[in-house]
């Protein structure tokens, strides 16, 4: 018997989408080994070399067959090595042709697409009949990108409608957060809830918290709303605290200028883009992770913080709130829709600091995934 895994981004040793793809491939290989099956992995050709190298090191090559698919050259010239929505569409068209050939030749018992984790793009198997297909974990964003000329509410409904339409092509769906689960439940499909977060922190990483330190990790762009955390540092309650800002992006210069103008430069430290290992060190030495993003599928960095024994603060209804709830490690969800988001964030951070420092959480260990796959694939 054959299992097909479809993953547009599969990067051993990475977090986020790439780490998800690799975690699923490893878990699929473990399940296939126990059940004497084979795994065919349809992946982006750009990931083929590191996958092959890591497969040899992890000894899963005996049950896994890698089938790389190239992104069309015009899209590569346009977007380079970035994994964009447009490059995914081009790749998916080619991957769909390969999948149909595999289905005709091998008649797999399951086809499972694991990345991209967005319901706004069609899965590779969409419209292909006579195959049991799983999709996810996927997310229907609560704050979609703006479409010129359309109100945000209409844009949100369009995205939700699109996600539900694509879900009809799947036998079962895995949602990254409760918001997505509630929307997709209306399709009458079986919808599981499991965020796409897989974190196994190094055993040697120091987790000694510095009582004065707050941390924020992520791209410095509008959707992540880093300006809320910077403005919060003007609150007299946090006058003795320092904020480490890990990441880079289009808002960095504006944020640095704001910090300097409001006499925050000695307490707000812009650390730039760092390796994943260094980012986890910064998180581990913090008392609270601040995650003011407007929309997330599943906030990987919140899961990393929980695995390091660091509670997080995020806003309700953003997707990251589901991750905090499932962490169960003392994180706090800030109230959304108030007149003052900065004050709401400050209140949540203050509440979080006053709670005892939690123990590292095992909730997001990749060890949980093989059992989940066996359940989903029954």
PDB file of N, CA and C in Angstrom, residues 57-159:
ATOM      1  N   UNK A  57      20.455  10.643   6.870  1.00  0.00           N
ATOM      2  CA  UNK A  57      20.854  10.750   8.275  1.00  0.00           C
ATOM      3  C   UNK A  57      19.818  10.136   9.205  1.00  0.00           C
ATOM      4  N   UNK A  58      18.533  10.227   8.837  1.00  0.00           N
ATOM      5  CA  UNK A  58      17.477   9.710   9.700  1.00  0.00           C
ATOM      6  C   UNK A  58      17.031   8.301   9.325  1.00  0.00           C
ATOM      7  N   UNK A  59      17.604   7.751   8.268  1.00  0.00           N
ATOM      8  CA  UNK A  59      17.362   6.364   7.842  1.00  0.00           C
ATOM      9  C   UNK A  59      15.893   6.084   7.508  1.00  0.00           C
ATOM     10  N   UNK A  60      15.258   7.031   6.834  1.00  0.00           N
ATOM     11  CA  UNK A  60      13.881   6.790   6.402  1.00  0.00           C
ATOM     12  C   UNK A  60      13.803   6.579   4.888  1.00  0.00           C
ATOM     13  N   UNK A  61      14.959   6.594   4.230  1.00  0.00           N
ATOM     14  CA  UNK A  61      14.970   6.506   2.771  1.00  0.00           C
ATOM     15  C   UNK A  61      14.442   5.173   2.257  1.00  0.00           C
ATOM     16  N   UNK A  62      14.433   4.133   3.090  1.00  0.00           N
ATOM     17  CA  UNK A  62      13.994   2.814   2.632  1.00  0.00           C
ATOM     18  C   UNK A  62      12.492   2.757   2.374  1.00  0.00           C
ATOM     19  N   UNK A  63      11.722   3.661   2.986  1.00  0.00           N
ATOM     20  CA  UNK A  63      10.270   3.626   2.797  1.00  0.00           C
ATOM     21  C   UNK A  63       9.738   4.871   2.093  1.00  0.00           C
ATOM     22  N   UNK A  64      10.590   5.850   1.813  1.00  0.00           N
ATOM     23  CA  UNK A  64      10.150   7.113   1.219  1.00  0.00           C
ATOM     24  C   UNK A  64      10.723   7.288  -0.174  1.00  0.00           C
ATOM     25  N   UNK A  65       9.858   7.602  -1.094  1.00  0.00           N
ATOM     26  CA  UNK A  65      10.252   7.924  -2.469  1.00  0.00           C
ATOM     27  C   UNK A  65       9.948   9.401  -2.723  1.00  0.00           C
ATOM     28  N   UNK A  66      10.978  10.166  -3.014  1.00  0.00           N
ATOM     29  CA  UNK A  66      10.822  11.605  -3.246  1.00  0.00           C
ATOM     30  C   UNK A  66      10.518  11.850  -4.724  1.00  0.00           C
ATOM     31  N   UNK A  67       9.465  12.605  -4.979  1.00  0.00           N
ATOM     32  CA  UNK A  67       9.088  12.955  -6.358  1.00  0.00           C
ATOM     33  C   UNK A  67       9.078  14.486  -6.481  1.00  0.00           C
ATOM     34  N   UNK A  68      10.209  15.077  -6.846  1.00  0.00           N
ATOM     35  CA  UNK A  68      10.295  16.545  -6.931  1.00  0.00           C
ATOM     36  C   UNK A  68       9.509  17.095  -8.120  1.00  0.00           C
ATOM     37  N   UNK A  69       8.928  18.261  -7.921  1.00  0.00           N
ATOM     38  CA  UNK A  69       8.216  18.983  -8.972  1.00  0.00           C
ATOM     39  C   UNK A  69       8.794  20.391  -9.037  1.00  0.00           C
ATOM     40  N   UNK A  70       9.116  20.844 -10.229  1.00  0.00           N
ATOM     41  CA  UNK A  70       9.724  22.166 -10.390  1.00  0.00           C
ATOM     42  C   UNK A  70       8.666  23.256 -10.542  1.00  0.00           C
ATOM     43  N   UNK A  71       8.954  24.393  -9.935  1.00  0.00           N
ATOM     44  CA  UNK A  71       8.154  25.592 -10.186  1.00  0.00           C
ATOM     45  C   UNK A  71       8.476  26.077 -11.597  1.00  0.00           C
ATOM     46  N   UNK A  72       7.489  26.414 -12.417  1.00  0.00           N
ATOM     47  CA  UNK A  72       7.767  26.887 -13.779  1.00  0.00           C
ATOM     48  C   UNK A  72       8.790  28.025 -13.801  1.00  0.00           C
ATOM     49  N   UNK A  73       9.676  27.991 -14.766  1.00  0.00           N
ATOM     50  CA  UNK A  73      10.785  28.955 -14.837  1.00  0.00           C
ATOM     51  C   UNK A  73      10.347  30.416 -14.820  1.00  0.00           C
ATOM     52  N   UNK A  74       9.296  30.793 -15.547  1.00  0.00           N
ATOM     53  CA  UNK A  74       8.894  32.217 -15.499  1.00  0.00           C
ATOM     54  C   UNK A  74       8.592  32.684 -14.074  1.00  0.00           C
ATOM     55  N   UNK A  75       8.004  31.807 -13.264  1.00  0.00           N
ATOM     56  CA  UNK A  75       7.698  32.182 -11.881  1.00  0.00           C
ATOM     57  C   UNK A  75       8.968  32.240 -11.034  1.00  0.00           C
ATOM     58  N   UNK A  76       9.921  31.359 -11.311  1.00  0.00           N
ATOM     59  CA  UNK A  76      11.203  31.416 -10.599  1.00  0.00           C
ATOM     60  C   UNK A  76      11.945  32.704 -10.918  1.00  0.00           C
ATOM     61  N   UNK A  77      11.899  33.108 -12.180  1.00  0.00           N
ATOM     62  CA  UNK A  77      12.558  34.365 -12.556  1.00  0.00           C
ATOM     63  C   UNK A  77      11.876  35.555 -11.887  1.00  0.00           C
ATOM     64  N   UNK A  78      10.574  35.470 -11.716  1.00  0.00           N
ATOM     65  CA  UNK A  78       9.817  36.577 -11.141  1.00  0.00           C
ATOM     66  C   UNK A  78       9.974  36.657  -9.627  1.00  0.00           C
ATOM     67  N   UNK A  79       9.946  35.497  -8.942  1.00  0.00           N
ATOM     68  CA  UNK A  79       9.914  35.499  -7.473  1.00  0.00           C
ATOM     69  C   UNK A  79      11.167  34.918  -6.826  1.00  0.00           C
ATOM     70  N   UNK A  80      12.088  34.403  -7.633  1.00  0.00           N
ATOM     71  CA  UNK A  80      13.306  33.847  -7.058  1.00  0.00           C
ATOM     72  C   UNK A  80      12.996  32.645  -6.179  1.00  0.00           C
ATOM     73  N   UNK A  81      13.676  32.556  -5.049  1.00  0.00           N
ATOM     74  CA  UNK A  81      13.522  31.400  -4.169  1.00  0.00           C
ATOM     75  C   UNK A  81      12.372  31.550  -3.174  1.00  0.00           C
ATOM     76  N   UNK A  82      11.643  32.664  -3.250  1.00  0.00           N
ATOM     77  CA  UNK A  82      10.534  32.875  -2.308  1.00  0.00           C
ATOM     78  C   UNK A  82       9.385  31.912  -2.606  1.00  0.00           C
ATOM     79  N   UNK A  83       8.733  31.443  -1.540  1.00  0.00           N
ATOM     80  CA  UNK A  83       7.574  30.558  -1.702  1.00  0.00           C
ATOM     81  C   UNK A  83       6.315  31.428  -1.683  1.00  0.00           C
ATOM     82  N   UNK A  84       5.971  31.949  -2.849  1.00  0.00           N
ATOM     83  CA  UNK A  84       4.832  32.857  -2.952  1.00  0.00           C
ATOM     84  C   UNK A  84       3.574  32.099  -3.352  1.00  0.00           C
ATOM     85  N   UNK A  85       2.444  32.770  -3.242  1.00  0.00           N
ATOM     86  CA  UNK A  85       1.181  32.166  -3.656  1.00  0.00           C
ATOM     87  C   UNK A  85       1.187  31.878  -5.157  1.00  0.00           C
ATOM     88  N   UNK A  86       1.753  32.799  -5.937  1.00  0.00           N
ATOM     89  CA  UNK A  86       1.803  32.588  -7.381  1.00  0.00           C
ATOM     90  C   UNK A  86       2.686  31.396  -7.740  1.00  0.00           C
ATOM     91  N   UNK A  87       3.854  31.278  -7.076  1.00  0.00           N
ATOM     92  CA  UNK A  87       4.729  30.145  -7.380  1.00  0.00           C
ATOM     93  C   UNK A  87       4.092  28.836  -6.931  1.00  0.00           C
ATOM     94  N   UNK A  88       3.298  28.886  -5.848  1.00  0.00           N
ATOM     95  CA  UNK A  88       2.584  27.672  -5.438  1.00  0.00           C
ATOM     96  C   UNK A  88       1.596  27.239  -6.516  1.00  0.00           C
ATOM     97  N   UNK A  89       0.824  28.190  -7.063  1.00  0.00           N
ATOM     98  CA  UNK A  89      -0.160  27.845  -8.088  1.00  0.00           C
ATOM     99  C   UNK A  89       0.519  27.179  -9.283  1.00  0.00           C
ATOM    100  N   UNK A  90       1.644  27.756  -9.742  1.00  0.00           N
ATOM    101  CA  UNK A  90       2.373  27.155 -10.856  1.00  0.00           C
ATOM    102  C   UNK A  90       2.870  25.759 -10.522  1.00  0.00           C
ATOM    103  N   UNK A  91       3.408  25.606  -9.310  1.00  0.00           N
ATOM    104  CA  UNK A  91       3.899  24.307  -8.864  1.00  0.00           C
ATOM    105  C   UNK A  91       2.755  23.310  -8.745  1.00  0.00           C
ATOM    106  N   UNK A  92       1.619  23.753  -8.199  1.00  0.00           N
ATOM    107  CA  UNK A  92       0.486  22.854  -7.963  1.00  0.00           C
ATOM    108  C   UNK A  92      -0.086  22.298  -9.260  1.00  0.00           C
ATOM    109  N   UNK A  93      -0.079  23.108 -10.322  1.00  0.00           N
ATOM    110  CA  UNK A  93      -0.569  22.618 -11.620  1.00  0.00           C
ATOM    111  C   UNK A  93       0.290  21.453 -12.099  1.00  0.00           C
ATOM    112  N   UNK A  94       1.611  21.593 -11.938  1.00  0.00           N
ATOM    113  CA  UNK A  94       2.523  20.512 -12.341  1.00  0.00           C
ATOM    114  C   UNK A  94       2.405  19.316 -11.395  1.00  0.00           C
ATOM    115  N   UNK A  95       2.251  19.596 -10.097  1.00  0.00           N
ATOM    116  CA  UNK A  95       2.130  18.518  -9.108  1.00  0.00           C
ATOM    117  C   UNK A  95       0.834  17.737  -9.314  1.00  0.00           C
ATOM    118  N   UNK A  96      -0.199  18.404  -9.734  1.00  0.00           N
ATOM    119  CA  UNK A  96      -1.486  17.739  -9.978  1.00  0.00           C
ATOM    120  C   UNK A  96      -1.352  16.685 -11.086  1.00  0.00           C
ATOM    121  N   UNK A  97      -0.630  17.036 -12.137  1.00  0.00           N
ATOM    122  CA  UNK A  97      -0.411  16.077 -13.224  1.00  0.00           C
ATOM    123  C   UNK A  97       0.321  14.842 -12.715  1.00  0.00           C
ATOM    124  N   UNK A  98       1.361  15.066 -11.887  1.00  0.00           N
ATOM    125  CA  UNK A  98       2.112  13.945 -11.326  1.00  0.00           C
ATOM    126  C   UNK A  98       1.229  13.113 -10.394  1.00  0.00           C
ATOM    127  N   UNK A  99       0.410  13.775  -9.580  1.00  0.00           N
ATOM    128  CA  UNK A  99      -0.456  13.045  -8.653  1.00  0.00           C
ATOM    129  C   UNK A  99      -1.420  12.127  -9.409  1.00  0.00           C
ATOM    130  N   UNK A 100      -1.991  12.593 -10.485  1.00  0.00           N
ATOM    131  CA  UNK A 100      -2.912  11.763 -11.266  1.00  0.00           C
ATOM    132  C   UNK A 100      -2.208  10.529 -11.809  1.00  0.00           C
ATOM    133  N   UNK A 101      -0.930  10.690 -12.210  1.00  0.00           N
ATOM    134  CA  UNK A 101      -0.155   9.538 -12.686  1.00  0.00           C
ATOM    135  C   UNK A 101       0.089   8.542 -11.559  1.00  0.00           C
ATOM    136  N   UNK A 102       0.406   9.057 -10.375  1.00  0.00           N
ATOM    137  CA  UNK A 102       0.659   8.181  -9.219  1.00  0.00           C
ATOM    138  C   UNK A 102      -0.612   7.436  -8.823  1.00  0.00           C
ATOM    139  N   UNK A 103      -1.744   8.125  -8.845  1.00  0.00           N
ATOM    140  CA  UNK A 103      -3.010   7.486  -8.488  1.00  0.00           C
ATOM    141  C   UNK A 103      -3.341   6.361  -9.471  1.00  0.00           C
ATOM    142  N   UNK A 104      -3.141   6.617 -10.757  1.00  0.00           N
ATOM    143  CA  UNK A 104      -3.425   5.599 -11.772  1.00  0.00           C
ATOM    144  C   UNK A 104      -2.496   4.398 -11.638  1.00  0.00           C
ATOM    145  N   UNK A 105      -1.247   4.649 -11.251  1.00  0.00           N
ATOM    146  CA  UNK A 105      -0.241   3.584 -11.207  1.00  0.00           C
ATOM    147  C   UNK A 105      -0.222   2.836  -9.879  1.00  0.00           C
ATOM    148  N   UNK A 106      -0.367   3.580  -8.770  1.00  0.00           N
ATOM    149  CA  UNK A 106      -0.154   2.978  -7.445  1.00  0.00           C
ATOM    150  C   UNK A 106      -1.417   2.844  -6.601  1.00  0.00           C
ATOM    151  N   UNK A 107      -2.486   3.538  -6.960  1.00  0.00           N
ATOM    152  CA  UNK A 107      -3.741   3.504  -6.214  1.00  0.00           C
ATOM    153  C   UNK A 107      -3.507   3.663  -4.706  1.00  0.00           C
ATOM    154  N   UNK A 108      -2.982   4.814  -4.291  1.00  0.00           N
ATOM    155  CA  UNK A 108      -2.671   5.018  -2.869  1.00  0.00           C
ATOM    156  C   UNK A 108      -3.920   4.955  -1.993  1.00  0.00           C
ATOM    157  N   UNK A 109      -3.736   4.499  -0.754  1.00  0.00           N
ATOM    158  CA  UNK A 109      -4.877   4.428   0.157  1.00  0.00           C
ATOM    159  C   UNK A 109      -5.195   5.785   0.749  1.00  0.00           C
ATOM    160  N   UNK A 110      -4.214   6.700   0.740  1.00  0.00           N
ATOM    161  CA  UNK A 110      -4.448   8.035   1.271  1.00  0.00           C
ATOM    162  C   UNK A 110      -3.559   9.035   0.549  1.00  0.00           C
ATOM    163  N   UNK A 111      -4.096  10.216   0.289  1.00  0.00           N
ATOM    164  CA  UNK A 111      -3.330  11.361  -0.210  1.00  0.00           C
ATOM    165  C   UNK A 111      -3.514  12.472   0.810  1.00  0.00           C
ATOM    166  N   UNK A 112      -2.409  13.006   1.316  1.00  0.00           N
ATOM    167  CA  UNK A 112      -2.490  14.011   2.381  1.00  0.00           C
ATOM    168  C   UNK A 112      -1.623  15.206   2.010  1.00  0.00           C
ATOM    169  N   UNK A 113      -2.263  16.355   1.772  1.00  0.00           N
ATOM    170  CA  UNK A 113      -1.515  17.583   1.520  1.00  0.00           C
ATOM    171  C   UNK A 113      -1.353  18.345   2.817  1.00  0.00           C
ATOM    172  N   UNK A 114      -0.092  18.688   3.140  1.00  0.00           N
ATOM    173  CA  UNK A 114       0.216  19.287   4.436  1.00  0.00           C
ATOM    174  C   UNK A 114       0.674  20.742   4.353  1.00  0.00           C
ATOM    175  N   UNK A 115       1.226  21.187   3.246  1.00  0.00           N
ATOM    176  CA  UNK A 115       1.585  22.600   3.067  1.00  0.00           C
ATOM    177  C   UNK A 115       1.352  22.964   1.598  1.00  0.00           C
ATOM    178  N   UNK A 116       1.048  24.246   1.348  1.00  0.00           N
ATOM    179  CA  UNK A 116       0.816  25.421   2.125  1.00  0.00           C
ATOM    180  C   UNK A 116      -0.354  25.221   3.081  1.00  0.00           C
ATOM    181  N   UNK A 117      -0.302  25.924   4.206  1.00  0.00           N
ATOM    182  CA  UNK A 117      -1.347  25.782   5.217  1.00  0.00           C
ATOM    183  C   UNK A 117      -2.394  26.877   5.101  1.00  0.00           C
ATOM    184  N   UNK A 118      -2.830  27.184   3.901  1.00  0.00           N
ATOM    185  CA  UNK A 118      -3.844  28.223   3.723  1.00  0.00           C
ATOM    186  C   UNK A 118      -4.991  27.692   2.889  1.00  0.00           C
ATOM    187  N   UNK A 119      -6.212  27.960   3.337  1.00  0.00           N
ATOM    188  CA  UNK A 119      -7.399  27.499   2.620  1.00  0.00           C
ATOM    189  C   UNK A 119      -7.771  28.417   1.468  1.00  0.00           C
ATOM    190  N   UNK A 120      -7.009  29.482   1.261  1.00  0.00           N
ATOM    191  CA  UNK A 120      -7.309  30.391   0.155  1.00  0.00           C
ATOM    192  C   UNK A 120      -6.694  29.927  -1.159  1.00  0.00           C
ATOM    193  N   UNK A 121      -5.907  28.841  -1.124  1.00  0.00           N
ATOM    194  CA  UNK A 121      -5.301  28.274  -2.321  1.00  0.00           C
ATOM    195  C   UNK A 121      -5.783  26.835  -2.494  1.00  0.00           C
ATOM    196  N   UNK A 122      -6.039  26.397  -3.713  1.00  0.00           N
ATOM    197  CA  UNK A 122      -6.596  25.048  -3.907  1.00  0.00           C
ATOM    198  C   UNK A 122      -5.560  23.963  -3.621  1.00  0.00           C
ATOM    199  N   UNK A 123      -5.970  22.886  -2.956  1.00  0.00           N
ATOM    200  CA  UNK A 123      -5.054  21.758  -2.778  1.00  0.00           C
ATOM    201  C   UNK A 123      -4.799  21.075  -4.115  1.00  0.00           C
ATOM    202  N   UNK A 124      -3.675  20.406  -4.207  1.00  0.00           N
ATOM    203  CA  UNK A 124      -3.284  19.744  -5.459  1.00  0.00           C
ATOM    204  C   UNK A 124      -4.325  18.713  -5.881  1.00  0.00           C
ATOM    205  N   UNK A 125      -4.961  18.039  -4.922  1.00  0.00           N
ATOM    206  CA  UNK A 125      -5.894  16.960  -5.250  1.00  0.00           C
ATOM    207  C   UNK A 125      -7.297  17.458  -5.585  1.00  0.00           C
ATOM    208  N   UNK A 126      -7.532  18.765  -5.520  1.00  0.00           N
ATOM    209  CA  UNK A 126      -8.873  19.296  -5.716  1.00  0.00           C
ATOM    210  C   UNK A 126      -9.430  18.883  -7.081  1.00  0.00           C
ATOM    211  N   UNK A 127     -10.610  18.266  -7.078  1.00  0.00           N
ATOM    212  CA  UNK A 127     -11.264  17.852  -8.310  1.00  0.00           C
ATOM    213  C   UNK A 127     -10.887  16.471  -8.799  1.00  0.00           C
ATOM    214  N   UNK A 128      -9.910  15.827  -8.141  1.00  0.00           N
ATOM    215  CA  UNK A 128      -9.531  14.464  -8.525  1.00  0.00           C
ATOM    216  C   UNK A 128     -10.407  13.481  -7.760  1.00  0.00           C
ATOM    217  N   UNK A 129     -11.066  12.586  -8.453  1.00  0.00           N
ATOM    218  CA  UNK A 129     -12.003  11.657  -7.833  1.00  0.00           C
ATOM    219  C   UNK A 129     -11.326  10.315  -7.527  1.00  0.00           C
ATOM    220  N   UNK A 130     -12.065   9.491  -6.814  1.00  0.00           N
ATOM    221  CA  UNK A 130     -11.653   8.115  -6.516  1.00  0.00           C
ATOM    222  C   UNK A 130     -10.364   8.036  -5.717  1.00  0.00           C
ATOM    223  N   UNK A 131     -10.168   8.985  -4.795  1.00  0.00           N
ATOM    224  CA  UNK A 131      -9.035   8.913  -3.879  1.00  0.00           C
ATOM    225  C   UNK A 131      -9.451   9.540  -2.552  1.00  0.00           C
ATOM    226  N   UNK A 132      -9.020   8.949  -1.449  1.00  0.00           N
ATOM    227  CA  UNK A 132      -9.291   9.540  -0.140  1.00  0.00           C
ATOM    228  C   UNK A 132      -8.220  10.578   0.142  1.00  0.00           C
ATOM    229  N   UNK A 133      -8.629  11.830   0.276  1.00  0.00           N
ATOM    230  CA  UNK A 133      -7.681  12.939   0.424  1.00  0.00           C
ATOM    231  C   UNK A 133      -7.905  13.666   1.735  1.00  0.00           C
ATOM    232  N   UNK A 134      -6.815  13.921   2.444  1.00  0.00           N
ATOM    233  CA  UNK A 134      -6.833  14.751   3.644  1.00  0.00           C
ATOM    234  C   UNK A 134      -6.134  16.063   3.349  1.00  0.00           C
ATOM    235  N   UNK A 135      -6.610  17.120   3.994  1.00  0.00           N
ATOM    236  CA  UNK A 135      -6.048  18.447   3.748  1.00  0.00           C
ATOM    237  C   UNK A 135      -5.763  19.108   5.085  1.00  0.00           C
ATOM    238  N   UNK A 136      -4.497  19.479   5.292  1.00  0.00           N
ATOM    239  CA  UNK A 136      -4.196  20.256   6.470  1.00  0.00           C
ATOM    240  C   UNK A 136      -3.059  19.704   7.309  1.00  0.00           C
ATOM    241  N   UNK A 137      -2.752  20.457   8.365  1.00  0.00           N
ATOM    242  CA  UNK A 137      -3.511  21.563   8.948  1.00  0.00           C
ATOM    243  C   UNK A 137      -3.551  22.809   8.044  1.00  0.00           C
ATOM    244  N   UNK A 138      -4.736  23.412   7.956  1.00  0.00           N
ATOM    245  CA  UNK A 138      -4.917  24.604   7.137  1.00  0.00           C
ATOM    246  C   UNK A 138      -5.559  25.706   7.968  1.00  0.00           C
ATOM    247  N   UNK A 139      -5.470  26.925   7.435  1.00  0.00           N
ATOM    248  CA  UNK A 139      -5.990  28.100   8.120  1.00  0.00           C
ATOM    249  C   UNK A 139      -6.836  28.933   7.175  1.00  0.00           C
ATOM    250  N   UNK A 140      -7.957  29.430   7.695  1.00  0.00           N
ATOM    251  CA  UNK A 140      -8.721  30.483   7.014  1.00  0.00           C
ATOM    252  C   UNK A 140      -8.478  31.757   7.807  1.00  0.00           C
ATOM    253  N   UNK A 141      -7.737  32.669   7.222  1.00  0.00           N
ATOM    254  CA  UNK A 141      -7.291  33.851   7.951  1.00  0.00           C
ATOM    255  C   UNK A 141      -8.458  34.695   8.433  1.00  0.00           C
ATOM    256  N   UNK A 142      -8.318  35.226   9.652  1.00  0.00           N
ATOM    257  CA  UNK A 142      -9.337  36.117  10.207  1.00  0.00           C
ATOM    258  C   UNK A 142      -9.151  37.552   9.731  1.00  0.00           C
ATOM    259  N   UNK A 143      -7.959  37.872   9.221  1.00  0.00           N
ATOM    260  CA  UNK A 143      -7.671  39.214   8.704  1.00  0.00           C
ATOM    261  C   UNK A 143      -7.044  39.092   7.325  1.00  0.00           C
ATOM    262  N   UNK A 144      -7.859  38.847   6.278  1.00  0.00           N
ATOM    263  CA  UNK A 144      -7.311  38.654   4.940  1.00  0.00           C
ATOM    264  C   UNK A 144      -6.693  39.924   4.377  1.00  0.00           C
ATOM    265  N   UNK A 145      -5.804  39.746   3.418  1.00  0.00           N
ATOM    266  CA  UNK A 145      -5.215  40.891   2.731  1.00  0.00           C
ATOM    267  C   UNK A 145      -6.325  41.708   2.058  1.00  0.00           C
ATOM    268  N   UNK A 146      -6.142  43.007   2.042  1.00  0.00           N
ATOM    269  CA  UNK A 146      -7.171  43.883   1.492  1.00  0.00           C
ATOM    270  C   UNK A 146      -7.236  43.764  -0.017  1.00  0.00           C
ATOM    271  N   UNK A 147      -8.469  43.696  -0.538  1.00  0.00           N
ATOM    272  CA  UNK A 147      -8.707  43.727  -1.976  1.00  0.00           C
ATOM    273  C   UNK A 147      -9.182  45.129  -2.321  1.00  0.00           C
ATOM    274  N   UNK A 148      -8.477  45.840  -3.209  1.00  0.00           N
ATOM    275  CA  UNK A 148      -8.848  47.226  -3.516  1.00  0.00           C
ATOM    276  C   UNK A 148     -10.321  47.347  -3.899  1.00  0.00           C
ATOM    277  N   UNK A 149     -10.990  48.282  -3.255  1.00  0.00           N
ATOM    278  CA  UNK A 149     -12.389  48.555  -3.568  1.00  0.00           C
ATOM    279  C   UNK A 149     -13.399  47.737  -2.793  1.00  0.00           C
ATOM    280  N   UNK A 150     -12.925  46.758  -1.985  1.00  0.00           N
ATOM    281  CA  UNK A 150     -13.846  45.921  -1.232  1.00  0.00           C
ATOM    282  C   UNK A 150     -13.657  46.128   0.263  1.00  0.00           C
ATOM    283  N   UNK A 151     -14.738  46.251   1.015  1.00  0.00           N
ATOM    284  CA  UNK A 151     -14.627  46.346   2.481  1.00  0.00           C
ATOM    285  C   UNK A 151     -14.023  45.065   3.046  1.00  0.00           C
ATOM    286  N   UNK A 152     -13.391  45.182   4.207  1.00  0.00           N
ATOM    287  CA  UNK A 152     -12.744  44.030   4.839  1.00  0.00           C
ATOM    288  C   UNK A 152     -13.731  42.902   5.099  1.00  0.00           C
ATOM    289  N   UNK A 153     -14.960  43.244   5.508  1.00  0.00           N
ATOM    290  CA  UNK A 153     -15.954  42.215   5.799  1.00  0.00           C
ATOM    291  C   UNK A 153     -16.289  41.370   4.590  1.00  0.00           C
ATOM    292  N   UNK A 154     -16.415  42.007   3.427  1.00  0.00           N
ATOM    293  CA  UNK A 154     -16.712  41.265   2.197  1.00  0.00           C
ATOM    294  C   UNK A 154     -15.518  40.398   1.813  1.00  0.00           C
ATOM    295  N   UNK A 155     -14.317  40.940   1.942  1.00  0.00           N
ATOM    296  CA  UNK A 155     -13.109  40.167   1.643  1.00  0.00           C
ATOM    297  C   UNK A 155     -13.039  38.923   2.523  1.00  0.00           C
ATOM    298  N   UNK A 156     -13.367  39.103   3.808  1.00  0.00           N
ATOM    299  CA  UNK A 156     -13.338  37.968   4.738  1.00  0.00           C
ATOM    300  C   UNK A 156     -14.333  36.893   4.315  1.00  0.00           C
ATOM    301  N   UNK A 157     -15.520  37.301   3.907  1.00  0.00           N
ATOM    302  CA  UNK A 157     -16.531  36.319   3.484  1.00  0.00           C
ATOM    303  C   UNK A 157     -16.110  35.602   2.209  1.00  0.00           C
ATOM    304  N   UNK A 158     -15.438  36.315   1.300  1.00  0.00           N
ATOM    305  CA  UNK A 158     -14.940  35.684   0.074  1.00  0.00           C
ATOM    306  C   UNK A 158     -13.921  34.599   0.408  1.00  0.00           C
ATOM    307  N   UNK A 159     -12.991  34.923   1.322  1.00  0.00           N
ATOM    308  CA  UNK A 159     -11.967  33.960   1.718  1.00  0.00           C
ATOM    309  C   UNK A 159     -12.596  32.741   2.384  1.00  0.00           C
TER     310      UNK A 159
END
